[in-house]
Tab-separated table of C-alpha atoms (C1' of nucleotides) in Angstrom:
chain	number	residue	atom	x	y	z
L	21	MET	CA	30.521	5.710	-45.639
L	22	GLU	CA	27.038	4.502	-44.927
L	23	PRO	CA	26.465	0.779	-45.679
L	24	LEU	CA	23.548	1.437	-47.994
L	25	GLN	CA	25.513	3.999	-49.971
L	26	VAL	CA	28.330	1.463	-50.303
L	27	ILE	CA	26.219	-1.132	-52.108
L	28	ALA	CA	24.071	1.374	-53.913
L	29	ALA	CA	26.859	2.151	-56.404
L	30	PRO	CA	26.225	-0.146	-59.399
L	31	ARG	CA	29.929	-0.788	-59.911
L	32	ARG	CA	30.370	-1.894	-56.315
L	33	MET	CA	27.316	-4.065	-56.448
L	34	ARG	CA	28.829	-5.795	-59.439
L	35	ILE	CA	32.169	-6.242	-57.699
L	36	LEU	CA	30.434	-7.816	-54.705
L	37	GLU	CA	28.670	-10.314	-57.040
L	38	LEU	CA	31.965	-11.173	-58.745
L	39	VAL	CA	33.602	-12.171	-55.414
L	40	TRP	CA	30.425	-13.525	-53.843
L	41	ASP	CA	31.535	-17.155	-53.615
L	42	ARG	CA	35.146	-17.116	-54.733
L	43	GLU	CA	38.292	-15.185	-54.166
L	44	LEU	CA	39.656	-13.051	-57.038
L	45	PRO	CA	42.849	-11.000	-57.467
L	46	ALA	CA	42.245	-7.299	-57.892
L	47	GLY	CA	43.399	-7.542	-61.506
L	48	ASP	CA	40.802	-10.096	-62.480
L	49	ILE	CA	38.103	-7.922	-60.945
L	50	ALA	CA	39.339	-4.840	-62.779
L	51	ALA	CA	39.452	-6.766	-66.038
L	52	GLU	CA	35.632	-7.289	-65.798
L	53	PHE	CA	35.068	-3.532	-66.288
L	54	ASP	CA	35.870	-1.082	-68.940
L	55	VAL	CA	37.085	1.558	-66.543
L	56	SER	CA	40.619	2.077	-65.253
L	57	TRP	CA	42.151	-0.182	-62.628
L	58	SER	CA	42.450	2.848	-60.493
L	59	ALA	CA	38.728	3.334	-60.443
L	60	VAL	CA	38.171	-0.276	-59.491
L	61	SER	CA	40.800	-0.108	-56.863
L	62	GLN	CA	38.995	2.880	-55.274
L	63	HIS	CA	35.746	0.927	-55.156
L	64	LEU	CA	37.595	-1.973	-53.538
L	65	THR	CA	38.825	0.420	-50.886
L	66	VAL	CA	35.317	1.587	-50.134
L	67	LEU	CA	33.971	-1.974	-49.899
L	68	LYS	CA	36.920	-3.012	-47.710
L	69	GLN	CA	36.420	-0.040	-45.336
L	70	ALA	CA	32.755	-0.935	-45.004
L	71	GLY	CA	33.904	-4.468	-44.024
L	72	PHE	CA	32.051	-6.069	-46.972
L	73	LEU	CA	35.274	-7.412	-48.506
L	74	VAL	CA	38.132	-9.420	-47.017
L	75	GLU	CA	41.587	-9.024	-48.425
L	76	ARG	CA	44.327	-11.651	-48.577
L	77	ARG	CA	47.801	-10.794	-49.793
L	78	GLU	CA	50.082	-13.201	-51.536
L	79	GLY	CA	53.247	-11.930	-53.124
L	80	THR	CA	52.428	-8.862	-55.166
L	81	SER	CA	48.787	-9.880	-55.549
L	82	ARG	CA	45.829	-9.031	-53.452
L	83	PHE	CA	42.840	-11.373	-53.356
L	84	TYR	CA	39.382	-10.266	-52.480
L	85	ARG	CA	36.246	-12.085	-51.358
L	86	ALA	CA	32.816	-10.904	-50.161
L	87	ASP	CA	32.064	-11.128	-46.446
L	88	LYS	CA	28.432	-12.097	-46.647
L	89	GLU	CA	27.853	-12.038	-42.889
L	90	ALA	CA	29.055	-8.443	-42.597
L	91	LEU	CA	26.338	-7.286	-44.953
L	92	GLY	CA	23.549	-7.939	-42.485
L	93	PRO	CA	20.088	-7.158	-43.987
L	94	LEU	CA	21.855	-5.846	-47.084
L	95	ARG	CA	22.873	-9.437	-47.905
L	96	ALA	CA	19.322	-10.193	-49.131
L	97	VAL	CA	19.417	-7.120	-51.309
L	98	VAL	CA	22.623	-8.182	-53.034
L	99	GLU	CA	21.279	-11.736	-53.473
L	100	ASP	CA	18.046	-10.372	-54.852
L	101	HIS	CA	19.884	-8.062	-57.187
L	102	TRP	CA	21.942	-10.951	-58.454
L	103	ARG	CA	18.963	-13.186	-58.909
L	104	ARG	CA	17.153	-10.497	-60.914
L	105	SER	CA	20.209	-9.881	-63.117
L	106	LEU	CA	20.357	-13.544	-63.980
L	107	ASN	CA	16.625	-13.507	-64.690
L	108	LEU	CA	17.030	-10.532	-66.974
L	109	ILE	CA	19.826	-12.300	-68.894
L	110	LYS	CA	17.705	-15.440	-69.160
L	111	HIS	CA	14.766	-13.539	-70.535
L	112	LEU	CA	16.902	-11.651	-73.032
L	113	ALA	CA	18.399	-14.954	-74.242
L	114	GLU	CA	14.946	-16.458	-74.602
L	115	ALA	CA	13.678	-13.428	-76.521
L	116	GLU	CA	16.738	-13.652	-78.784
L	117	GLU	CA	16.119	-17.360	-79.351
L	118	GLY	CA	12.432	-16.731	-79.975
L	119	GLN	CA	12.790	-14.337	-82.835
L	120	CYS	CA	16.044	-15.489	-84.447
L	121	SER	CA	16.063	-12.422	-86.528
L	122	LYS	CA	19.742	-12.650	-87.428
Y	74	MET	CA	15.395	4.597	-61.637
Y	75	GLU	CA	16.715	1.478	-60.016
Y	76	PRO	CA	14.929	0.443	-56.721
Y	77	LEU	CA	18.153	0.467	-54.687
Y	78	GLN	CA	19.021	3.940	-55.954
Y	79	VAL	CA	15.566	5.143	-54.940
Y	80	ILE	CA	15.940	4.253	-51.302
Y	81	ALA	CA	19.671	5.027	-51.101
Y	82	ALA	CA	19.017	8.789	-51.076
Y	83	PRO	CA	18.851	9.751	-47.356
Y	84	ARG	CA	16.051	12.242	-47.940
Y	85	ARG	CA	13.879	9.634	-49.610
Y	86	MET	CA	14.658	7.059	-46.882
Y	87	ARG	CA	13.449	9.673	-44.413
Y	88	ILE	CA	10.298	10.358	-46.417
Y	89	LEU	CA	9.490	6.640	-46.523
Y	90	GLU	CA	9.825	6.454	-42.755
Y	91	LEU	CA	7.485	9.441	-42.316
Y	92	VAL	CA	4.685	7.816	-44.269
Y	93	TRP	CA	5.471	4.278	-43.157
Y	94	ASP	CA	2.271	3.655	-41.243
Y	95	ARG	CA	0.191	6.700	-41.815
Y	96	GLU	CA	-0.896	8.895	-44.676
Y	97	LEU	CA	0.424	12.454	-44.851
Y	98	PRO	CA	-0.238	15.408	-47.230
Y	99	ALA	CA	2.757	16.542	-49.259
Y	100	GLY	CA	2.890	19.730	-47.280
Y	101	ASP	CA	3.339	17.989	-43.954
Y	102	ILE	CA	6.088	15.892	-45.447
Y	103	ALA	CA	7.866	18.934	-46.895
Y	104	ALA	CA	7.570	20.678	-43.502
Y	105	GLU	CA	9.763	18.071	-41.948
Y	106	PHE	CA	12.753	19.154	-43.983
Y	107	ASP	CA	14.638	22.371	-44.324
Y	108	VAL	CA	14.732	22.217	-48.090
Y	109	SER	CA	12.280	23.676	-50.550
Y	110	TRP	CA	8.909	22.017	-51.194
Y	111	SER	CA	9.999	21.692	-54.748
Y	112	ALA	CA	12.894	19.444	-53.711
Y	113	VAL	CA	10.602	17.271	-51.607
Y	114	SER	CA	8.074	17.094	-54.388
Y	115	GLN	CA	10.764	15.797	-56.724
Y	116	HIS	CA	11.645	13.054	-54.202
Y	117	LEU	CA	7.984	12.115	-53.929
Y	118	THR	CA	7.863	11.768	-57.683
Y	119	VAL	CA	10.827	9.403	-57.683
Y	120	LEU	CA	9.366	7.299	-54.913
Y	121	LYS	CA	5.957	7.271	-56.632
Y	122	GLN	CA	7.494	6.177	-60.000
Y	123	ALA	CA	9.275	3.352	-58.177
Y	124	GLY	CA	5.934	2.278	-56.832
Y	125	PHE	CA	7.113	2.702	-53.209
Y	126	LEU	CA	4.471	5.344	-52.499
Y	127	VAL	CA	0.751	5.456	-53.090
Y	128	GLU	CA	-0.930	8.764	-53.743
Y	129	ARG	CA	-4.528	9.784	-52.886
Y	130	ARG	CA	-5.947	13.104	-54.000
Y	131	GLU	CA	-8.503	15.046	-52.089
Y	132	GLY	CA	-9.358	18.584	-53.185
Y	133	THR	CA	-6.163	20.442	-53.677
Y	134	SER	CA	-4.231	18.158	-51.377
Y	135	ARG	CA	-2.304	15.005	-52.161
Y	136	PHE	CA	-1.795	12.378	-49.519
Y	137	TYR	CA	1.043	9.887	-49.575
Y	138	ARG	CA	1.628	6.592	-47.832
Y	139	ALA	CA	4.364	3.955	-48.147
Y	140	ASP	CA	3.611	0.750	-50.039
Y	141	LYS	CA	5.533	-1.679	-47.903
Y	142	GLU	CA	4.770	-4.689	-50.065
Y	143	ALA	CA	6.160	-3.011	-53.166
Y	144	LEU	CA	9.561	-2.702	-51.522
Y	145	GLY	CA	10.264	-6.393	-51.614
Y	146	PRO	CA	13.647	-7.254	-49.988
Y	147	LEU	CA	14.278	-3.524	-49.605
Y	148	ARG	CA	11.531	-3.429	-46.968
Y	149	ALA	CA	13.856	-5.043	-44.481
Y	150	VAL	CA	16.517	-2.503	-45.268
Y	151	VAL	CA	14.200	0.409	-44.574
Y	152	GLU	CA	12.983	-1.216	-41.352
Y	153	ASP	CA	16.589	-1.914	-40.292
Y	154	HIS	CA	17.575	1.653	-41.045
Y	155	TRP	CA	14.753	3.000	-39.013
Y	156	ARG	CA	15.468	0.708	-36.107
Y	157	ARG	CA	19.148	1.698	-36.128
Y	158	SER	CA	18.270	5.445	-36.236
Y	159	LEU	CA	16.041	4.984	-33.158
Y	160	ASN	CA	18.850	3.131	-31.432
Y	161	LEU	CA	21.336	5.880	-32.212
Y	162	ILE	CA	18.995	8.477	-30.766
Y	163	LYS	CA	18.467	6.319	-27.653
Y	164	HIS	CA	22.191	5.950	-27.107
Y	165	LEU	CA	22.790	9.629	-27.590
Y	166	ALA	CA	20.077	10.466	-25.064
Y	167	GLU	CA	21.534	8.046	-22.555
Y	168	ALA	CA	25.030	9.465	-23.012
Y	169	GLU	CA	23.614	12.937	-22.465
Y	170	GLU	CA	21.819	11.843	-19.346
Y	171	GLY	CA	24.880	10.002	-18.084
Y	172	GLN	CA	27.233	12.930	-18.072
Y	173	CYS	CA	24.855	15.800	-17.304
Y	174	SER	CA	27.628	18.246	-18.119
Y	175	LYS	CA	25.343	21.235	-18.659
A	202	DA	C1'	70.726	-2.589	-58.037
A	203	DT	C1'	67.436	-2.680	-61.734
A	204	DC	C1'	63.347	-4.409	-63.902
A	205	DT	C1'	58.764	-6.274	-64.065
A	206	DT	C1'	54.317	-7.195	-62.374
A	207	DA	C1'	50.363	-6.009	-59.478
A	208	DA	C1'	47.999	-2.786	-57.389
A	209	DT	C1'	47.268	1.669	-54.881
A	210	DT	C1'	47.393	6.619	-54.189
A	211	DT	C1'	46.961	11.343	-55.485
A	212	DA	C1'	45.255	15.215	-58.059
A	213	DG	C1'	42.429	17.086	-61.041
A	214	DA	C1'	38.352	16.570	-64.536
A	215	DT	C1'	33.706	15.068	-65.392
A	216	DT	C1'	29.292	13.684	-64.578
A	217	DC	C1'	24.988	13.179	-62.322
A	218	DA	C1'	21.783	13.683	-58.545
A	219	DT	C1'	19.954	17.086	-55.764
A	220	DC	C1'	18.808	21.713	-54.779
A	221	DT	C1'	16.759	26.543	-55.504
A	222	DA	C1'	13.863	29.851	-57.732
A	223	DA	C1'	10.340	30.936	-60.609
A	224	DA	C1'	6.495	29.749	-63.386
A	225	DA	C1'	2.698	26.591	-64.037
A	226	DT	C1'	-1.227	23.632	-62.704
A	227	DA	C1'	-5.367	22.437	-60.287
A	228	DA	C1'	-9.154	22.704	-57.069
A	229	DG	C1'	-12.188	25.356	-54.584
A	230	DG	C1'	-14.049	29.750	-52.427
A	231	DA	C1'	-15.330	34.919	-52.683
F	8	DT	C1'	-13.779	35.628	-62.963
F	9	DC	C1'	-10.164	36.348	-59.730
F	10	DC	C1'	-7.846	34.875	-55.580
F	11	DT	C1'	-5.944	31.603	-52.473
F	12	DT	C1'	-4.010	27.233	-51.153
F	13	DA	C1'	-1.474	23.107	-52.254
F	14	DT	C1'	1.526	21.132	-55.053
F	15	DT	C1'	4.192	20.194	-59.225
F	16	DT	C1'	7.125	21.307	-63.184
F	17	DT	C1'	10.949	23.371	-65.496
F	18	DA	C1'	15.420	25.303	-65.957
F	19	DG	C1'	19.512	26.284	-64.280
F	20	DA	C1'	23.144	26.110	-60.265
F	21	DT	C1'	25.841	23.331	-56.957
F	22	DG	C1'	28.286	19.655	-54.997
F	23	DA	C1'	29.586	15.007	-54.179
F	24	DA	C1'	30.811	10.693	-56.196
F	25	DT	C1'	33.214	8.667	-59.781
F	26	DC	C1'	36.452	8.657	-63.347
F	27	DT	C1'	41.239	9.209	-65.774
F	28	DA	C1'	46.123	9.873	-65.846
F	29	DA	C1'	50.336	9.875	-63.679
F	30	DA	C1'	53.178	8.932	-59.847
F	31	DT	C1'	53.977	5.711	-56.046
F	32	DT	C1'	54.445	1.495	-53.357
F	33	DA	C1'	55.651	-3.311	-52.780
F	34	DA	C1'	57.183	-7.993	-53.912
F	35	DG	C1'	59.849	-10.812	-56.382
F	36	DA	C1'	62.933	-12.103	-60.403
F	37	DT	C1'	67.272	-11.145	-63.258
DNA sequence: ATCTTAATTTAGATTCATCTAAAATAAGGA
DNA sequence: TCCTTATTTTAGATGAATCTAAATTAAGAT
């Protein structure tokens, strides 16, 4: 699969962000989404095949972590996406605080 | 539509490259593809809405040109994609020349 | 051996982006 | 006004990516 297509899927972008600077077991990643583990596992496979994710096995668990270097120029895209998501959340929080309509 | 989704479509990536450093009428762009003008027009609309394309009208024609600034960090992705495509073509040509199997 | 936990794989269903075809718009010339 | 050229818009068809559910693998504990 083409690198751009790999990170263009919102779910996969989100997964990358989750394991951006820490290792997580597949289960913890799956728990972040309200889709089946199966679906998440399939996304992990795509990311792994693209080389964007490194896998470490330990017992029955599998840990994943982003491989930032492998992303090349796409790294900046992921970082920008993350930055903008945080900004969005911040702005929403401020708006919430501002009106206090509850 | 999300910026990343906009450039992730191969056809739209190709369109961006076509009007990267020159203006082209919609017709000339459509002529580059073997799909209907309608399909190309729809892609132009998506790119325009994302702000990645500027439109200039003159008589019955519409000219399009890429807005590189508007692409932000995605600009590097498009440029990289283009560079790699050229490289691929170059390598294919060299391989062809090397074997001369015709 | 069997059970449990963690995760993947497979097969089929669903959804969404893209495509085609046809009708519509818009500008300008005969 | 009618025709032509250039392009878009709309509506419906198609296909690829993603999803669910169920079966499968794999490691370790009882």
